[in-house]
Structure formats: structure tokens, C-alpha cells
mmCIF file of C-alpha atoms and ligand atoms in Angstrom:
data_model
loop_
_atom_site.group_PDB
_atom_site.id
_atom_site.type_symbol
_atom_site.label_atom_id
_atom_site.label_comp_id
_atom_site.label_asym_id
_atom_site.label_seq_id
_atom_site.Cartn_x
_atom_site.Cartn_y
_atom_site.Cartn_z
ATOM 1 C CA UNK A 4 178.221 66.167 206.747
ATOM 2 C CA UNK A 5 177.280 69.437 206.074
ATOM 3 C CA UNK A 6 179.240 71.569 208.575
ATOM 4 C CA UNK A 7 182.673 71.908 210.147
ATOM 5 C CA UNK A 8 183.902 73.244 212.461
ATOM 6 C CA UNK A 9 187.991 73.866 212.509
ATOM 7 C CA UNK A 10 190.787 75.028 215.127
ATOM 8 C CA UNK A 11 192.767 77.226 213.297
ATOM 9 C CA UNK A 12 196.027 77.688 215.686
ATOM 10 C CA UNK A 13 198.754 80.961 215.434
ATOM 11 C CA UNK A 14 202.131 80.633 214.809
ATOM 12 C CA UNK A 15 205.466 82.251 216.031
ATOM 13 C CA UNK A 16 208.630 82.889 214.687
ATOM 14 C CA UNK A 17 211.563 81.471 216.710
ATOM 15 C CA UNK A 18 213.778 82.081 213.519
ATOM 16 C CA UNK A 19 213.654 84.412 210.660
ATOM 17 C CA UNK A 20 216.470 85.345 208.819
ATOM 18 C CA UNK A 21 216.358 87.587 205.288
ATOM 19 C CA UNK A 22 218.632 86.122 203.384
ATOM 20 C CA UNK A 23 217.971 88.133 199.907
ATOM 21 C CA UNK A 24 215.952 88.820 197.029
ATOM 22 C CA UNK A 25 214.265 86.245 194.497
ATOM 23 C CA UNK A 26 213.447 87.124 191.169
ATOM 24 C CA UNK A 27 209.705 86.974 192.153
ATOM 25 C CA UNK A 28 209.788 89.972 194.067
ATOM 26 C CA UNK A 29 209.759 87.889 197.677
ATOM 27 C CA UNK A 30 212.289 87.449 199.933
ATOM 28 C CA UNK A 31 214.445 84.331 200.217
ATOM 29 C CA UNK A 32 214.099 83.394 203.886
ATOM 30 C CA UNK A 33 215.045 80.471 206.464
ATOM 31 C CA UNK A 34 212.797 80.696 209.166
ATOM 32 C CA UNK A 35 211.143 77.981 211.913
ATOM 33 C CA UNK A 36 207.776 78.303 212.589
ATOM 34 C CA UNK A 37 205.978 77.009 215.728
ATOM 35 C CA UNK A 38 202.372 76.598 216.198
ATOM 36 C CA UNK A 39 200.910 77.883 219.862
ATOM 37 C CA UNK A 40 197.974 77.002 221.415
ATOM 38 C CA UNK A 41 196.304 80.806 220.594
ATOM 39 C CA UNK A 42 193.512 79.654 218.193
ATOM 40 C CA UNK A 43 190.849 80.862 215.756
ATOM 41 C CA UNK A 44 187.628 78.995 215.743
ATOM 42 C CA UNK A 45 186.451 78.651 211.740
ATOM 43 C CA UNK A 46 183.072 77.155 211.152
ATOM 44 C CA UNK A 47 182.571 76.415 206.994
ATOM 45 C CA UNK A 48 178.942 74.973 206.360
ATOM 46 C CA UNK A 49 177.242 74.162 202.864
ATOM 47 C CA UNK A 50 174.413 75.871 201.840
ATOM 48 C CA UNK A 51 172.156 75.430 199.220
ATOM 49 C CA UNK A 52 172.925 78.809 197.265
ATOM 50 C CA UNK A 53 175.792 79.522 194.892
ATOM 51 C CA UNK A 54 178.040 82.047 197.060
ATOM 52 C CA UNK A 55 180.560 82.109 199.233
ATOM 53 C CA UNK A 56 179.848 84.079 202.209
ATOM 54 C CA UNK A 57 182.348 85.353 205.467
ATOM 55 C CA UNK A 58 181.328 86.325 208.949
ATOM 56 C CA UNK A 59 183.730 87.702 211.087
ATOM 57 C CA UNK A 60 183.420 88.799 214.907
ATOM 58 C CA UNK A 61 186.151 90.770 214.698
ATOM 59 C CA UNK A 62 185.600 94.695 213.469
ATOM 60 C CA UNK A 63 189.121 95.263 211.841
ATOM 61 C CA UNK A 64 188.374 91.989 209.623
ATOM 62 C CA UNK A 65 187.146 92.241 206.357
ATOM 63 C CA UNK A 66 184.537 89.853 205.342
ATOM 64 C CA UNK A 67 184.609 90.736 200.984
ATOM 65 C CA UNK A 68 186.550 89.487 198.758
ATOM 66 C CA UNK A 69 189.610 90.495 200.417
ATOM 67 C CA UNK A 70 189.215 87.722 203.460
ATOM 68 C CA UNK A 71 192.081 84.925 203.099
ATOM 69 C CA UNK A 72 188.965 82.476 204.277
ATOM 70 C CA UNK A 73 187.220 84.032 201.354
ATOM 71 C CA UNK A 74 189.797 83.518 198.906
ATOM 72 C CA UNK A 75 190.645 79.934 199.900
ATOM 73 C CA UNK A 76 186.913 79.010 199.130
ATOM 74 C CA UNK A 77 187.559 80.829 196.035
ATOM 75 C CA UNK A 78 190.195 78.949 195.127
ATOM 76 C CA UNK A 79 188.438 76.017 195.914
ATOM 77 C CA UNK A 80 185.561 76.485 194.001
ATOM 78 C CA UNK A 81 187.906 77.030 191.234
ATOM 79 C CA UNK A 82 189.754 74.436 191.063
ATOM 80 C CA UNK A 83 187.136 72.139 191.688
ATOM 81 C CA UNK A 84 183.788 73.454 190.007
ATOM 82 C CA UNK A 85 181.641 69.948 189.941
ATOM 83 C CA UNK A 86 181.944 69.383 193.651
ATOM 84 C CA UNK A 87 180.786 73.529 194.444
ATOM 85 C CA UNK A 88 177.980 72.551 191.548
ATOM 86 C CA UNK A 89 177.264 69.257 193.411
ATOM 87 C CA UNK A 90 177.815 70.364 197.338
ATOM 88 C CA UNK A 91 176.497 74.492 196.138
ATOM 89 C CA UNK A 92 177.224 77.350 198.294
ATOM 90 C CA UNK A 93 179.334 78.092 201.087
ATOM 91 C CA UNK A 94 178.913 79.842 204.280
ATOM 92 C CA UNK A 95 182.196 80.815 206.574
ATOM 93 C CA UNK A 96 181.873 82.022 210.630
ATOM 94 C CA UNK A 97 185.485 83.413 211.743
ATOM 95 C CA UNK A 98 185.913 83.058 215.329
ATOM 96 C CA UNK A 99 188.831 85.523 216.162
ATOM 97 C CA UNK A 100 190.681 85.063 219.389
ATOM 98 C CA UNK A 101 194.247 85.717 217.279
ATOM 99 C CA UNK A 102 194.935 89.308 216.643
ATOM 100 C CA UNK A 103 194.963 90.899 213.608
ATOM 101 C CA UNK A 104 197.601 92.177 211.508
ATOM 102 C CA UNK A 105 200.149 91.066 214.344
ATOM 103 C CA UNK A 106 202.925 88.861 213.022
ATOM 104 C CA UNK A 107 200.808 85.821 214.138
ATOM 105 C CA UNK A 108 199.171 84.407 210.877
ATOM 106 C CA UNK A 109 195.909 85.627 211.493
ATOM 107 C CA UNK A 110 194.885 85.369 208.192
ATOM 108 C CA UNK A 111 197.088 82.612 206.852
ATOM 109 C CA UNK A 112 195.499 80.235 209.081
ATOM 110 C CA UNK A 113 192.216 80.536 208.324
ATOM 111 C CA UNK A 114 192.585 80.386 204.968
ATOM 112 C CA UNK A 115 194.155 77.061 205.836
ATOM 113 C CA UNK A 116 191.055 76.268 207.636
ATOM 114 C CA UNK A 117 189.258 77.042 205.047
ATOM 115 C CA UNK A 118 190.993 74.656 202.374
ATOM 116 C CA UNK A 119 190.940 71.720 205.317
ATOM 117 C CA UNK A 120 187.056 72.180 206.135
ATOM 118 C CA UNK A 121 186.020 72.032 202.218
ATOM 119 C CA UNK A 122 188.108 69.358 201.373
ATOM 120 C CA UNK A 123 186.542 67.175 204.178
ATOM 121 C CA UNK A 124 182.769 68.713 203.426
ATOM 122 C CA UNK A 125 183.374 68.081 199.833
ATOM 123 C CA UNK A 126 184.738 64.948 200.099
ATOM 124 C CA UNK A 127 188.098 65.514 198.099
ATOM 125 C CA UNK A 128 190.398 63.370 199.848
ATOM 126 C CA UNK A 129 193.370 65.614 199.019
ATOM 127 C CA UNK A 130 196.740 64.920 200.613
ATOM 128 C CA UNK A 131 198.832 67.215 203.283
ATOM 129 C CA UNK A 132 200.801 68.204 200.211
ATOM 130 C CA UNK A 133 198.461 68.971 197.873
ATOM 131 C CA UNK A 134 196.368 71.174 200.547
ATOM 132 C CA UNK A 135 199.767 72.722 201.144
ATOM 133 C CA UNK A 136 200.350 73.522 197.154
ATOM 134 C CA UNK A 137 196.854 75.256 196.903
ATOM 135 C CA UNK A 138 198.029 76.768 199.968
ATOM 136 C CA UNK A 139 201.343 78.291 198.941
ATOM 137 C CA UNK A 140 198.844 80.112 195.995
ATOM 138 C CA UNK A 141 197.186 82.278 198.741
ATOM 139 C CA UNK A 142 200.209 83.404 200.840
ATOM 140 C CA UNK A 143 203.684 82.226 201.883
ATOM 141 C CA UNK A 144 202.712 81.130 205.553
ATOM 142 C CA UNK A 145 199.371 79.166 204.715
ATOM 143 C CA UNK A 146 201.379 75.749 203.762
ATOM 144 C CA UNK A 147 203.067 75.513 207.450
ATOM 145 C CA UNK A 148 199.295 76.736 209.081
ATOM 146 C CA UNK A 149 197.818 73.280 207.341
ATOM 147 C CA UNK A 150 200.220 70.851 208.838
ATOM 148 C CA UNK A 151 201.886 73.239 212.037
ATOM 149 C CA UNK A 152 203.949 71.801 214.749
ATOM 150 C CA UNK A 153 207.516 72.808 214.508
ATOM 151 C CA UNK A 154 209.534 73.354 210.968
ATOM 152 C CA UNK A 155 211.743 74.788 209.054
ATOM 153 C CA UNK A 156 210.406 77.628 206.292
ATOM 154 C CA UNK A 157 213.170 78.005 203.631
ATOM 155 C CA UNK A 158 211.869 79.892 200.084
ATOM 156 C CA UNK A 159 209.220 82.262 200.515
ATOM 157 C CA UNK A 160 208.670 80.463 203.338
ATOM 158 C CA UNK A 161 206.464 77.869 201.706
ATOM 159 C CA UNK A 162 209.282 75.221 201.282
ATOM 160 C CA UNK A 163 208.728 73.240 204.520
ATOM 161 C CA UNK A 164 210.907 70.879 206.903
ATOM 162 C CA UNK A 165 209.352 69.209 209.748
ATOM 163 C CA UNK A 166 211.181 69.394 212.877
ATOM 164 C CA UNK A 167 210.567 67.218 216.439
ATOM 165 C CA UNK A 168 207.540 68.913 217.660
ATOM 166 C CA UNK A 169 207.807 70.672 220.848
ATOM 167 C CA UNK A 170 204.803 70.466 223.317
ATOM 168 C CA UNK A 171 204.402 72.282 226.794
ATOM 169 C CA UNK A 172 206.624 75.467 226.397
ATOM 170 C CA UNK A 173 204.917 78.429 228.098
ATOM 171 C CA UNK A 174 204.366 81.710 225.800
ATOM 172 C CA UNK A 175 203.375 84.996 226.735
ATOM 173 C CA UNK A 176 202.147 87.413 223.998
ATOM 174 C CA UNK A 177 202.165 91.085 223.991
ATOM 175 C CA UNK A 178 200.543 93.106 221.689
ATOM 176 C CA UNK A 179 199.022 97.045 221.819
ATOM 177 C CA UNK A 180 195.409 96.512 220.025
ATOM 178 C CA UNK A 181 195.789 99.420 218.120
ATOM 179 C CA UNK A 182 199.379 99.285 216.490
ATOM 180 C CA UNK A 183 199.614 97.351 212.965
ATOM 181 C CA UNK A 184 202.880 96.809 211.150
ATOM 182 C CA UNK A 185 202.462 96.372 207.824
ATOM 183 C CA UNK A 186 204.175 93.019 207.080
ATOM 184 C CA UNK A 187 205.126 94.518 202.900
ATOM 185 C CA UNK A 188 206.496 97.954 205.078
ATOM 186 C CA UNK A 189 208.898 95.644 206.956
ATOM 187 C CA UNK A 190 210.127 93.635 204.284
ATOM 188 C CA UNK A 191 210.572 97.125 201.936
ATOM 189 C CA UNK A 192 212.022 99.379 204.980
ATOM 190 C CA UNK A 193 214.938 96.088 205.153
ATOM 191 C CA UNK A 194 215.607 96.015 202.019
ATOM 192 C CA UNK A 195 216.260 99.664 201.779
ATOM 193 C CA UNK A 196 218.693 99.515 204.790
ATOM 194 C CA UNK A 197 220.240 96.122 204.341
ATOM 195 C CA UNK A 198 219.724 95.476 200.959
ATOM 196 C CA UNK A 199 223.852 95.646 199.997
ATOM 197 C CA UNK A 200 224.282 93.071 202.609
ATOM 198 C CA UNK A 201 222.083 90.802 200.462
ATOM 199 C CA UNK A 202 223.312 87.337 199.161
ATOM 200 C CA UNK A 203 223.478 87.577 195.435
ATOM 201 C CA UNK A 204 224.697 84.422 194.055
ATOM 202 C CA UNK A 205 222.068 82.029 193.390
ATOM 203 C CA UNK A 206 223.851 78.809 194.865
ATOM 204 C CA UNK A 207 224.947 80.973 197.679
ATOM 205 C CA UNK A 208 221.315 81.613 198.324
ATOM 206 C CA UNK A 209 220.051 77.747 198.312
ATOM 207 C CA UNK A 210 223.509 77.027 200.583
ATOM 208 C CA UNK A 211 222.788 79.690 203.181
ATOM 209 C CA UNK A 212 219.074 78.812 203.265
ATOM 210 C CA UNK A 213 220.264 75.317 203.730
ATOM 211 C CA UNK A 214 223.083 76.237 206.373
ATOM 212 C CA UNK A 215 219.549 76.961 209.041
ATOM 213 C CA UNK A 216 219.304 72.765 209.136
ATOM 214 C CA UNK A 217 222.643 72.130 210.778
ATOM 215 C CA UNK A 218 221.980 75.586 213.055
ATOM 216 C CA UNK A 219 222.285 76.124 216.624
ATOM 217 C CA UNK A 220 218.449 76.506 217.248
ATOM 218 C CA UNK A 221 217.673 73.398 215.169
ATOM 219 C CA UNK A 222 220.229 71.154 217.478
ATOM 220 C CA UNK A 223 218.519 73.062 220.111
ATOM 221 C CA UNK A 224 215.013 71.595 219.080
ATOM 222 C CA UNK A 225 216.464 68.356 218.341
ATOM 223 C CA UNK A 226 217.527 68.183 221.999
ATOM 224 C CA UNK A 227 213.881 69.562 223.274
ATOM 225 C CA UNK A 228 215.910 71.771 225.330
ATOM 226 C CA UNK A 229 213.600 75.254 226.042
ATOM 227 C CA UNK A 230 216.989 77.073 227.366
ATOM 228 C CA UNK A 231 219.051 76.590 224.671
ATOM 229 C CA UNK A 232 216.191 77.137 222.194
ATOM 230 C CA UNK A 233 215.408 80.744 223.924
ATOM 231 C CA UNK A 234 218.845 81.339 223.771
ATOM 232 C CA UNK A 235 218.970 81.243 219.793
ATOM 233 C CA UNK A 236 215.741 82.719 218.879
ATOM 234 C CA UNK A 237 216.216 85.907 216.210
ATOM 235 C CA UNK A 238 214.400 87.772 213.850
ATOM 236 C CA UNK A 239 216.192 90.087 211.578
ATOM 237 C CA UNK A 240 213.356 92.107 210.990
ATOM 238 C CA UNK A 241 213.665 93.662 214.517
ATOM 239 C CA UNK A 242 216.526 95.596 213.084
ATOM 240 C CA UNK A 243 213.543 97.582 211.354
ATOM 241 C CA UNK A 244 210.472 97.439 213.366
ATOM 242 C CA UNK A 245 212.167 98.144 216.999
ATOM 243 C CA UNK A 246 213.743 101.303 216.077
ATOM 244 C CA UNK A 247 210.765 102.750 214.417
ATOM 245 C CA UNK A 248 208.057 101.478 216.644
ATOM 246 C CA UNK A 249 209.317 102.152 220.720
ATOM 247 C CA UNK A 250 206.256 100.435 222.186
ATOM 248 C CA UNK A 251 207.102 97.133 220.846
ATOM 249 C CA UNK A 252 210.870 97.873 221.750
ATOM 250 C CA UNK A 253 209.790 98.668 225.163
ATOM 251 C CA UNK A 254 207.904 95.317 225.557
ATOM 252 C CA UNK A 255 210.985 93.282 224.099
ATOM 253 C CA UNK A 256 212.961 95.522 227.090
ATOM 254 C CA UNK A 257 210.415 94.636 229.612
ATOM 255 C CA UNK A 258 210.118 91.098 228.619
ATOM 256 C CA UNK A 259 213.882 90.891 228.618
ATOM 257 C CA UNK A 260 214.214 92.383 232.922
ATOM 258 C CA UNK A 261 211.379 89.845 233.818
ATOM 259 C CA UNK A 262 212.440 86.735 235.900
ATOM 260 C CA UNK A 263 211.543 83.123 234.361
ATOM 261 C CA UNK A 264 211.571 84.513 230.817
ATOM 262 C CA UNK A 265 213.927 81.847 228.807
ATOM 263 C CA UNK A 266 213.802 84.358 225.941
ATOM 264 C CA UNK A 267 212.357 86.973 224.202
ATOM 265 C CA UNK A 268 211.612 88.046 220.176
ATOM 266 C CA UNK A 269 209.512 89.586 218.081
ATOM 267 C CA UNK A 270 207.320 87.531 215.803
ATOM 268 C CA UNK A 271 207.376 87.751 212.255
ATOM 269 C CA UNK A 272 206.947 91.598 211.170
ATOM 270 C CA UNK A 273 205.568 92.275 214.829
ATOM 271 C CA UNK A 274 203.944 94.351 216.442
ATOM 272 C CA UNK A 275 203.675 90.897 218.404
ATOM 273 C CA UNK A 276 206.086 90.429 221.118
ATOM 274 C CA UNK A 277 206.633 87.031 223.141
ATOM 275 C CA UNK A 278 208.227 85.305 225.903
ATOM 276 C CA UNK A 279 209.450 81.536 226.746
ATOM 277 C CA UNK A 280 208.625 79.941 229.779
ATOM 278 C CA UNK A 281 209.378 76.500 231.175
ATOM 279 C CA UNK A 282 205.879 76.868 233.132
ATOM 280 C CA UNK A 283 202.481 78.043 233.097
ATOM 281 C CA UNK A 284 202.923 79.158 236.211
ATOM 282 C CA UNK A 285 205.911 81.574 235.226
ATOM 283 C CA UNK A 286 204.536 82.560 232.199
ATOM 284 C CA UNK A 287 201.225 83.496 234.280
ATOM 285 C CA UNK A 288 202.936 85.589 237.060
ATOM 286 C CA UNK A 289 205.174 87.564 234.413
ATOM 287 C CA UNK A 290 201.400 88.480 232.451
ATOM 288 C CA UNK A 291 200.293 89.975 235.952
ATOM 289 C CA UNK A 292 203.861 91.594 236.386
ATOM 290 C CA UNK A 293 203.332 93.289 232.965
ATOM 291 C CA UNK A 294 199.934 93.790 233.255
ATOM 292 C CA UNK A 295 201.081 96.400 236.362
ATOM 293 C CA UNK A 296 203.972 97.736 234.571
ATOM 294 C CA UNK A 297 201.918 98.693 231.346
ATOM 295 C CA UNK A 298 199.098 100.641 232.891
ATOM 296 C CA UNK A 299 197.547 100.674 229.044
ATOM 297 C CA UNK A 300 193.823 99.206 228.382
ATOM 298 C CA UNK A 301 195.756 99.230 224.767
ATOM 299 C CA UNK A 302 197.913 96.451 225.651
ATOM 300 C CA UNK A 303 196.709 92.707 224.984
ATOM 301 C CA UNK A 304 198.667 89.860 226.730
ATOM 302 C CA UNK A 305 197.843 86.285 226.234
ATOM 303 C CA UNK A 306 199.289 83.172 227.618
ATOM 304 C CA UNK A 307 199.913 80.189 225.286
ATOM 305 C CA UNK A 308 202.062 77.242 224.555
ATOM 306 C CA UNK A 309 203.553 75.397 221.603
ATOM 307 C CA UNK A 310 201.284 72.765 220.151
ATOM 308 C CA UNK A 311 202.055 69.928 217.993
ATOM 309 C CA UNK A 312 199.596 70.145 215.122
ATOM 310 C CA UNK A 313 197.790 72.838 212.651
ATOM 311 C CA UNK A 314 194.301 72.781 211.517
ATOM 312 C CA UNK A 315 192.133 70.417 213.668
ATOM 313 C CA UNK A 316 188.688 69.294 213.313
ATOM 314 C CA UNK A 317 186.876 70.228 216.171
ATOM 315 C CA UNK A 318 183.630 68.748 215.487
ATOM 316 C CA UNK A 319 181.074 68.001 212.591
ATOM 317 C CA UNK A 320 177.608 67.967 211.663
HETATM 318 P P1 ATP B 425 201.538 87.179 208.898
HETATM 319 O O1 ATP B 425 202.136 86.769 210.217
HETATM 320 O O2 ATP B 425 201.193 85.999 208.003
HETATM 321 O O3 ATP B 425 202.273 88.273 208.196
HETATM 322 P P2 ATP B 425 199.670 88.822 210.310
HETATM 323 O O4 ATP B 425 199.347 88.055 211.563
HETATM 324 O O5 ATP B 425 200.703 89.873 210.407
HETATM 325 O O6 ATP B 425 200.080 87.768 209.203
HETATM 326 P P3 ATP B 425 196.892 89.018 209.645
HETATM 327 O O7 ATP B 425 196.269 88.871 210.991
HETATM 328 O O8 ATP B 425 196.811 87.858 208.730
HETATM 329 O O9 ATP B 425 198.405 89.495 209.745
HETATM 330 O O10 ATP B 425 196.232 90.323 208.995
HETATM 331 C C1 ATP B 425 196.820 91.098 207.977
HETATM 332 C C2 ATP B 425 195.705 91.851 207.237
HETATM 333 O O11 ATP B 425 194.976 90.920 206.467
HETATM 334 C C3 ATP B 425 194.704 92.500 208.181
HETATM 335 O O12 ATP B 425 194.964 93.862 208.305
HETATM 336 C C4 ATP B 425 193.343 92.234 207.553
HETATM 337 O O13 ATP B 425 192.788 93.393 206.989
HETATM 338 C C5 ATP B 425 193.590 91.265 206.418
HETATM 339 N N1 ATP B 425 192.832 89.972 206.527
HETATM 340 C C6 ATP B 425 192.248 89.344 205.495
HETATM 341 N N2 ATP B 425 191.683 88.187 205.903
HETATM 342 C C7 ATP B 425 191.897 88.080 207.223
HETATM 343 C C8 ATP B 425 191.549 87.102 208.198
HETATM 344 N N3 ATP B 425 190.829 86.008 207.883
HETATM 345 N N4 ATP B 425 191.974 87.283 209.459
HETATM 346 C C9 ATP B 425 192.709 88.395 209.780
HETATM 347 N N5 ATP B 425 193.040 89.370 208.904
HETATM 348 C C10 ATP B 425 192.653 89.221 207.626
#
């Protein structure tokens, strides 16, 4: 084979708690991840060169050095020079439907893609856990984008739990093109305001990181039961990014009056804002309902659902 071509699929946050600092610098976190059916299309074909080359069709993505997709290939190439001497070059299309800089993994994904596709073109054989090791190198979310589904995040969010995989909840997703939260903002802004209420201790911090397994939300997902899992969703880093940003406040507000909507939450450091619905159906007539509220070309609203799997191999040449 000399080309393939990979789903790379978002995530969401039903979960994320900051539970305090590590002496890397990082947060200690418990969070679930879920995977949705909102997908990047990533297309990584051998060439006969030496470089490693990025296309994007998206204008706010950068295709240098600084692309994830980039720096998995990198990383790659690194770690295993004979196969980029023996396969050579590589050339990377980025398909973006997911969008950027939103709290949906945008970049974490692909770099996942990225670390699936060579390991198949270069015929590594590498296991789920070793992809997810090189992984955990390149960012904190690019582990759970390899395997996706449903799990538990504990550590930087690398450390990861499957859960029962939840299929066929309904997800709209609301996000103005133009607003970007910086994800390191977030995390800084929260520890400046909350950063007393921090657990110190460091068996504290493995027992409350621990404590997410027997929580509410996890029996929740245990029991497949949408309600109860709406019910539960939370993100502590609302406490920062509602107050200073009042469009995505207004969405969660919105969101919140609409009828069918399970639940409602920011996702990860935002701007993202979504919605759980037991149908496709619901979750279309709230988008239209919104749509009319919002009078703002700005505004980008997608309808999705949770998925089972991460990175999938779409097809091969
Ligand atoms: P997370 O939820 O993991 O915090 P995010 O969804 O908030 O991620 P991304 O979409 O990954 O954020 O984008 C964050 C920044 O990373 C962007 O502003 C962009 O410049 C840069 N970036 C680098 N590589 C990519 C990529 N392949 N796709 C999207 N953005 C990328």
C-alpha cells in the first residue's frame, strides 16, 4: 500500500474536573472523553522524496512544522529511521470538517491519524498501547483520539480507562467561527482563581482522581442511560471561560431553554458548546430553533452523535 486514507473523529468532554497541579507543570485531571461522529478526513501517502509534507483545507491551520499531523510524522520518522529510509517521504492531506482551536481535539486527532496511517503504510505492527505512548509525547488528548469510544482520562489526561461505549446519542454543536479560547489561557486564568482550592497531597491527588470511577456519571454510562448521563455532565473550566466570554455563555443559556435538550456543557476549554439528545430528530429541530434565534453568519452548528471507535481506516491504495 502506498496510501491511506483515515477518519479522524472529535471528541467531547462530558467530565472534566481540575483537580491540581503536577510537578510537570500540567494539571492533574479526571475527565471522560467521548468520541462523536464530527470527523476529519486525513489522507498520509508515501512518496519517493525525503520530507514530510502537510496540506490543509482549512486557512486558520498551519501546515509547518507546527501541525500536530506534522509532528506525529516527525516523531515517527524518528523513532523509526530504517522504515522512513526504506518507505522515504511522506505526504499528509488534512480534511477539516472539525473546527479549530474549539475544545474538540482538532489537532490531537490528527496527529493520531497520523501515527495510525504510518504505522499501517510502514508496516510496524505496533500495538493500541504503544501508538498511545508515542501519542501521549505529542499532547495529552492524542492517546484517547487513537482508541476513542467512551473513557475515563485521569493524569494529564493521557492515563486512560475504557468505559461501555455509548452509540446513538444525538449532539448538537455550537460554535462562533471566529472566537478561539486559548486552551494554556484557561488552564492559567483557573489556576489563578482557584488555585488555593487545589489538592496538595500527593495520595490525595491519585485518590480523588480515582474517586471519578465509582462517580455518578460513570454509573450513569454503565447503565446507558442518556438522562441521567446529561444530568451529570460538568466542566470546571466553565467557571473561567463563561464569565469572560458571554457568547459562549449565551449559547449554554440558549441551549439550556430549548425543549428535548437532555443536557448542556461546554467542551474542554470551549469556545465549543453542546447539547444531548435522545434523537436526531430533536437534536435537528433545536439546530433550526437556534439557527433563528442566533441571527449570526458567525455561528457554526453541527449535528453529531457519539461513536464507538477513534481512528478508522477508511480506505487504502
Ligand atoms: P483540545 O481540545 O485538544 O484542546 P482544540 O480543539 O481546542 O484542542 P485544535 O483544533 O487542536 O484545538 O487547535 C489548537 C491550535 O493548534 C490551533 O489554533 C492551530 O493553530 C494549531 N494546530 C496545529 N495543528 C493542527 C491541526 N492539525 N488541526 C487543527 N489545529 C492545529
Amino acid at each position: 500500500m502506498h496510501s491511506y486514507s483515515l477518519i479522524a473523529p472529535a471528541k467531547i468532554n462530558l467530565y472534566l474536573e481540575i483537580i491540581g497541579d503536577r510537578p510537570d507543570g500540567y494539571h492533574e485531571l479526571a475527565m471522560i472523553l467521548q468520541s462523536i461522529s464530527l470527523a476529519d478526513r486525513i489522507d498520509v501517502l508515501s512518496t519517493n522524496n525525503d520530507s514530510i509534507r502537510v496540506h490543509c483545507n482549512h486557512p486558520q491551520v498551519p501546515t509547518d512544522k507546527s501541525n500536530l499531523a506534522y509532528k506525529a510524522a516527525e516523531l515517527m520518522a524518528r523513532q523509526f529511521p530504517e522504515a522512513f529510509a526504506k518507505y522515504g517521504g511522506l505526504e499528509i492531506s488534512i480534511n477539516k470538517q472539525i473546527p479549530v482551536a474549539a475544545g474538540l481535539a482538532g489537532g490531537s486527532t490528527n496527529a493520531a491519524a497520523v501515527l495510525v496511517g504510518i504505522d499501517l503504510l510502514w508496516k510496524l505492527g505496533l500495538t493500541q498501547s504503544e501508538l498511545e505512548e508515542l501519542g501521549a509525547t505529542l499532547g495529552s488528548d492524542v492517546p484517547f483520539c487513537v482508541s476513542g469510544g467512551t473513557a475515563i482520562a485521569t493524569g494529564r489526561g493521557e492515563q486512560l480507562s475504557p468505559l461501555p461505549s455509548l452509540d446513538n446519542i444525538y449532539i448538537v454543536l455550537a460554535k462562533y467561527r471566529s472566537l478561539e479560547v486559548s486552551t494554556a489561557w484557561a488552564y492559567k486564568t483557573y489556576r489563578q482563581e482557584f488555585g488555593n482550592s487545589y489538592v496538595r497531597d500527593t495520595n490525595d491527588l491519585v485518590a480523588r482522581a480515582n474517586a471519578v470511577h465509582s462517580g455518578e456519571i460513570v454509573k450513569a454510562i454503565f447503565e446507558r442511560d442518556a438522562r441521567k448521563i446529561a444530568e451529570k455532565l460538568h466542566n470546571d473550566l466553565e467557571r473561567v471561560v463563561l464569565p469572560a466570554y458571554p457568547q459562549v455563555l449565551q449559547l449554554r443559556e440558549i441551549f439550556a431553554n430549548q425543549e428535548g435538550v437532555l443536557g448542556t456543557m461546554m467542551s474542554g476549554s470551549g469556545p465549543t458548546v453542546f447539547a444531548l439528545f435522545e434523537s436526531e430528530q430533536q437534536a435537528e429541530q433545536v439546530k433550526l430553533h437556534i439557527r433563528e434565534a442566533i441571527s449570526n453568519e458567525d455561528l457554526e452548528l453541527f449535528v453529531a452523535r457519539t461513536i464507538t471507535h477513534g481512528i478508522q481506516v477508511a480506505s487504502s491504495v
